[in-house]
Short mmCIF file of C-alpha atoms in Angstrom, two decimals:
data_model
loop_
_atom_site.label_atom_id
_atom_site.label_comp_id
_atom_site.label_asym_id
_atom_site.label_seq_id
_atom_site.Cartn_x
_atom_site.Cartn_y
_atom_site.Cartn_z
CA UNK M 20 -30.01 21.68 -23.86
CA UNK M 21 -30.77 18.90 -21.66
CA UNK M 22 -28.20 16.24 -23.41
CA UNK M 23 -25.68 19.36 -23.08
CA UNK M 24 -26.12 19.51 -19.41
CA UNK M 25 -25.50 15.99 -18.80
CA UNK M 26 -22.65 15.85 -20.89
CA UNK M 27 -21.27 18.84 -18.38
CA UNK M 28 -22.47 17.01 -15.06
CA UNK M 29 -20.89 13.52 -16.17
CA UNK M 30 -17.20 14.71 -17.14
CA UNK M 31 -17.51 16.94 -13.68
CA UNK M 32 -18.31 13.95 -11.74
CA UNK M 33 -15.34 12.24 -13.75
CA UNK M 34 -13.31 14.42 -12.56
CA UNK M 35 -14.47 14.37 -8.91
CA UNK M 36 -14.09 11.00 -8.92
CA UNK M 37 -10.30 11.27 -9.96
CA UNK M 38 -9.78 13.70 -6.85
CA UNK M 39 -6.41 11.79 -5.61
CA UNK M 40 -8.36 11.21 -2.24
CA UNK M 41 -10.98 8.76 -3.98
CA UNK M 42 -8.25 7.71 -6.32
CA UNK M 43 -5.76 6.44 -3.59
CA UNK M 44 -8.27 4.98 -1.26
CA UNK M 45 -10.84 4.11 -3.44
CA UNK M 46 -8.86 2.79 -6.44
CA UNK M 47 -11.82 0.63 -7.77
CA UNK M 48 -14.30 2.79 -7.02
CA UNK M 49 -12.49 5.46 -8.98
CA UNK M 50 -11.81 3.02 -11.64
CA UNK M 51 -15.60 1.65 -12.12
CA UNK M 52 -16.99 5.45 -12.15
CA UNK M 53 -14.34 6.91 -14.86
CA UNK M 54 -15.40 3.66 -17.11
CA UNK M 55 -19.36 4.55 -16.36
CA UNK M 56 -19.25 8.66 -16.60
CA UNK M 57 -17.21 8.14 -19.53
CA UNK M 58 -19.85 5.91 -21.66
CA UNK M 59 -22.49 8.42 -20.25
CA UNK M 60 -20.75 11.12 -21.53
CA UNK M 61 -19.71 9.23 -25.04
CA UNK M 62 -23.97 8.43 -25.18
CA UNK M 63 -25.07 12.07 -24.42
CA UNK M 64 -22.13 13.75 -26.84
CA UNK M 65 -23.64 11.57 -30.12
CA UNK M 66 -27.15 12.59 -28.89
CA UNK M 67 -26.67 16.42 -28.27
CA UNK M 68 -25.20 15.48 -32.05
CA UNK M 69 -21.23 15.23 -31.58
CA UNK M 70 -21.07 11.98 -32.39
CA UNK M 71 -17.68 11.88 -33.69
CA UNK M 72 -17.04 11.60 -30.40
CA UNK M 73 -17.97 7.91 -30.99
CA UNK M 74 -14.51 7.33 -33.18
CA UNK M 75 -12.50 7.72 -29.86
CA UNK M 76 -14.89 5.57 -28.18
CA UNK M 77 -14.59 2.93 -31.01
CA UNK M 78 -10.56 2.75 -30.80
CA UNK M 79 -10.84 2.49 -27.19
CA UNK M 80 -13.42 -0.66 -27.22
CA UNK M 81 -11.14 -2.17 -29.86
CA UNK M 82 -7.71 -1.84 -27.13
CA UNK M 83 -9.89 -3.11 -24.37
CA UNK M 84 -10.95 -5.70 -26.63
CA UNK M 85 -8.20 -6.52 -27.92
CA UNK M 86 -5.86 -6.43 -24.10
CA UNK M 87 -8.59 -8.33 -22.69
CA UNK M 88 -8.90 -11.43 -25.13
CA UNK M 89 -5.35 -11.74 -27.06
CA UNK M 90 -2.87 -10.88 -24.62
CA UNK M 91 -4.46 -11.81 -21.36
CA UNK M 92 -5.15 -15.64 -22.92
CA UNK M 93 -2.71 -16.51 -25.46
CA UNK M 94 0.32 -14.60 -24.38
CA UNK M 95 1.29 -15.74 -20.80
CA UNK M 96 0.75 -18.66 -18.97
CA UNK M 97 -1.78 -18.85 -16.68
CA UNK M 98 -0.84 -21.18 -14.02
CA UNK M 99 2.41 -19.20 -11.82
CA UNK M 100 3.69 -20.21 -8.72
CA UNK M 101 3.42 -17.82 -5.72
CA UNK M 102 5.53 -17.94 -2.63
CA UNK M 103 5.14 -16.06 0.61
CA UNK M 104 8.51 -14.13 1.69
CA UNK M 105 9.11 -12.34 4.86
CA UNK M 106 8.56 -8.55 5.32
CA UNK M 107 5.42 -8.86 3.59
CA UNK M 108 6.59 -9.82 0.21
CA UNK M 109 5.03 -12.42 -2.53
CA UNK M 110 6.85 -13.76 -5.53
CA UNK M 111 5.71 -14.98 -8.39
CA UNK M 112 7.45 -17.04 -10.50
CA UNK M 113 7.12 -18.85 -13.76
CA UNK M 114 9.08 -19.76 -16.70
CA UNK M 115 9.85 -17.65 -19.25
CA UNK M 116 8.05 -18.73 -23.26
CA UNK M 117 9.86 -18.38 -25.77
CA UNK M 118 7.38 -16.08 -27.36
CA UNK M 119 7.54 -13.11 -24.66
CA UNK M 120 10.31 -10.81 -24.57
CA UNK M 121 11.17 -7.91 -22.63
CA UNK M 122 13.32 -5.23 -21.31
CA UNK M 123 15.12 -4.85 -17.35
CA UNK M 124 12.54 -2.40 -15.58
CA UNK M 125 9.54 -3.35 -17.50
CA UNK M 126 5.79 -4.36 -15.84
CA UNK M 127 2.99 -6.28 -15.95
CA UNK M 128 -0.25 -6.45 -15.34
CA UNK M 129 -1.73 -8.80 -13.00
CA UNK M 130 -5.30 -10.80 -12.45
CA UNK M 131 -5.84 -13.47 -10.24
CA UNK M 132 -9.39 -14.51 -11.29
CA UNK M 133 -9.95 -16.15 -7.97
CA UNK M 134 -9.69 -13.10 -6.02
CA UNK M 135 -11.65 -10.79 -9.14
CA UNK M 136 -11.79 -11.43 -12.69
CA UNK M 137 -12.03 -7.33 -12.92
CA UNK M 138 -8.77 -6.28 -11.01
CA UNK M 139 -5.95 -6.21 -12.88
CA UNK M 140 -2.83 -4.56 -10.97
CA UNK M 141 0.79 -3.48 -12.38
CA UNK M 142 3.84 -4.93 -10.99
CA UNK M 143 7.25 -4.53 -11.82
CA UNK M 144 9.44 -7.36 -13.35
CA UNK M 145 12.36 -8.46 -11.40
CA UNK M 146 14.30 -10.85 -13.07
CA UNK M 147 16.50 -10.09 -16.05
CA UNK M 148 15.61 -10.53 -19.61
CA UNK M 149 18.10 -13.75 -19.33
CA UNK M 150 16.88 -15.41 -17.28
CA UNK M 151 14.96 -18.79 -17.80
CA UNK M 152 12.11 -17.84 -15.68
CA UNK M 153 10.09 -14.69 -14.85
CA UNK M 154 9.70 -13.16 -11.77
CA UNK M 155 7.74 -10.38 -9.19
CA UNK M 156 7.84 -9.55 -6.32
CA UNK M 157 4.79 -7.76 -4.69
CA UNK M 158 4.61 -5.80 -0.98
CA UNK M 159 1.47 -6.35 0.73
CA UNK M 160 0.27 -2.94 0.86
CA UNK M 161 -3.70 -2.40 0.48
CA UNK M 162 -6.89 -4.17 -0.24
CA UNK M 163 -6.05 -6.49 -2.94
CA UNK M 164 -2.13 -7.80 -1.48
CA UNK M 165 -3.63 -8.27 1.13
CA UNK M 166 -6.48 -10.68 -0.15
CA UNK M 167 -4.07 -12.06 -2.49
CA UNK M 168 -1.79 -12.92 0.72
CA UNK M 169 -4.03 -14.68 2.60
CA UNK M 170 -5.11 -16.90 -0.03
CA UNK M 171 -1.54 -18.10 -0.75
CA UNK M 172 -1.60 -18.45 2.28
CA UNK M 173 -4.84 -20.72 2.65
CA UNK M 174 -3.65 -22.54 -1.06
CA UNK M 175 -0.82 -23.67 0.66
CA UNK M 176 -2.07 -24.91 3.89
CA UNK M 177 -4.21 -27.27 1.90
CA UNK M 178 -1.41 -29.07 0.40
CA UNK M 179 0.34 -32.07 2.00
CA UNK M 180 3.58 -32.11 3.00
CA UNK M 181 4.91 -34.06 0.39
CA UNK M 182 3.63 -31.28 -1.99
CA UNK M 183 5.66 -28.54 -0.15
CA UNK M 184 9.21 -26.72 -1.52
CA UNK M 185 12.15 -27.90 -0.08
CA UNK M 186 14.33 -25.14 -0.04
CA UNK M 187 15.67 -24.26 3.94
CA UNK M 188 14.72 -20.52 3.11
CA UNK M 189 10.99 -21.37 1.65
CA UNK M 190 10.41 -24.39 4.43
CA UNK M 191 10.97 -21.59 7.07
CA UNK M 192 8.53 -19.03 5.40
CA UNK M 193 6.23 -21.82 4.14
CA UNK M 194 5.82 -23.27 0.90
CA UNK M 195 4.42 -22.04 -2.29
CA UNK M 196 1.12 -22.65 -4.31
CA UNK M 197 0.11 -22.91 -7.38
CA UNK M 198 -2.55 -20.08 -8.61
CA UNK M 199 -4.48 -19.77 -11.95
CA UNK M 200 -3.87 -15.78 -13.05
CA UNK M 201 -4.29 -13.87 -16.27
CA UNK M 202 -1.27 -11.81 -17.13
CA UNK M 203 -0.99 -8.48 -19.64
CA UNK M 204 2.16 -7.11 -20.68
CA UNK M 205 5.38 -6.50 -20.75
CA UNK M 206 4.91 -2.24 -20.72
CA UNK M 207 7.33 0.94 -20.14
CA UNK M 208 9.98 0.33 -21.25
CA UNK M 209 13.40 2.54 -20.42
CA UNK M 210 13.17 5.75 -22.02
CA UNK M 211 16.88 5.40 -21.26
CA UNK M 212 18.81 3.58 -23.76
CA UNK M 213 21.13 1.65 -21.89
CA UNK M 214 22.20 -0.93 -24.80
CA UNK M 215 25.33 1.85 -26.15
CA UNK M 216 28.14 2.66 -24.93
CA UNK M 217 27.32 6.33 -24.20
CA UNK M 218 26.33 6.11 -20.50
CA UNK M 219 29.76 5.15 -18.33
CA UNK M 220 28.29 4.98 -15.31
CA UNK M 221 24.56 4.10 -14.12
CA UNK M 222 22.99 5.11 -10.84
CA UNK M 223 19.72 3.42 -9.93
CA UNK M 224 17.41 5.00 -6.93
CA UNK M 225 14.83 3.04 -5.21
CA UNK M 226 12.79 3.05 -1.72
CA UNK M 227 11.31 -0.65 -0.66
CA UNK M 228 9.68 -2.25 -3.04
CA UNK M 229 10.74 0.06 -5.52
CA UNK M 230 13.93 -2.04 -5.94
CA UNK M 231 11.91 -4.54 -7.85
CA UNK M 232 12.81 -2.70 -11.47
CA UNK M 233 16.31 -1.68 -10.46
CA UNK M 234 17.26 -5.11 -9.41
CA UNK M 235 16.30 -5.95 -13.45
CA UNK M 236 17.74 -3.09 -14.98
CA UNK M 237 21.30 -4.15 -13.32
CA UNK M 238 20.79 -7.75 -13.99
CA UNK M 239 20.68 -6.12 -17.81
CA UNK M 240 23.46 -4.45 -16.91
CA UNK M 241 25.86 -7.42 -15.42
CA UNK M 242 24.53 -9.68 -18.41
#
């Protein structure tokens, strides 16, 4: 009875914790808890003796496994160069490898181990699948953009001026840095197949930021 109980109290505090409230403020917070109430719950459910339960929990230690080692080490780079823009906007930009493929309005996930090895954060892609180097571009907006601004910033006043980008546009905004990050992706793709001929006209919506995808879905496009 007792295992039963727990099992009960754990997936309501799961979903307490998922309350949009915690969720959008809290984003970590929400994110540590689900991970802890759901191992709880996985430990009590194979005690209180459904412990077929532990299959799911199997397949998911496998994807995290799996995500966490192959993709975040092998498949990307992990040296990207990030340069502050005005309005509160980052870019990151590296060159493509042959090796990584991917569609106009895809994402990626993002770590910079510097700030957290345990954050990872989804941005979308802006460049197009053609061109030679990747690129996103990320509004400072909460906690993390924010932390992750001000240490560009602080990478960059380190370097000498020799060291800085030349450009007229980047001298005026200040110069880039390079950053060590871990990188997951690409994912969601287009449900939207927009390779045939059966779709004569395209009209792509975005608010802010939100232009990050559009701008590489009509790259696609143009290309």
């Amino acid at each position: 009875n007792m295992s039963g109980l727990l099992i009960v109290v754990f997936l309501g505090l799961q979903a307490l914790s998922a309350y949009y409230v915690v969720r959008r403020r809290y984003f970590e917070i929400f994110f540590r808890l689900h991970w802890v109430f759901f191992i709880l719950m996985a430990i009590f459910c194979a005690i209180h003796g459904a412990a077929l339960v532990l299959v799911g929990v199997v397949a998911w230690a496998v994807d995290v496994g799996y995500r966490s080692l192959f993709l975040s080490y092998i498949r990307l780079p992990r040296k990207v160069t990030f340069v502050l823009l005005p309005a509160d906007v980052i870019r990151v930009e590296f060159p493509c490898p042959n090796s990584f493929h991917y569609r106009g309005g895809q994402y990626l996930f993002l770590c910079v181990p510097k700030l957290s090895f345990f954050e990872w954060h989804p941005f979308s892609i802006s460049s197009s699948p053609s061109s030679p180097n990747i690129t996103l571009h990320i509004r400072v907006l909460g906690d993390w953009t924010r932390k992750l601004q001000a240490l560009v910033k602080a990478e960059q006043d380190k370097q000498p001026a020799s060291n800085k980008l030349n450009s007229d546009m980047e001298h005026a905004m200040g110069a880039g840095c390079e950053l060590d990050v871990l990188m997951e992706g690409p994912y969601g793709a287009s449900m939207v197949n927009l390779d045939n001929t059966r779709y004569q006209t395209i009209v792509l919506l975005s608010g802010g930021i939100g232009v990050t995808p559009m701008q590489s879905i009509c790259n696609e496009l143009l290309d």
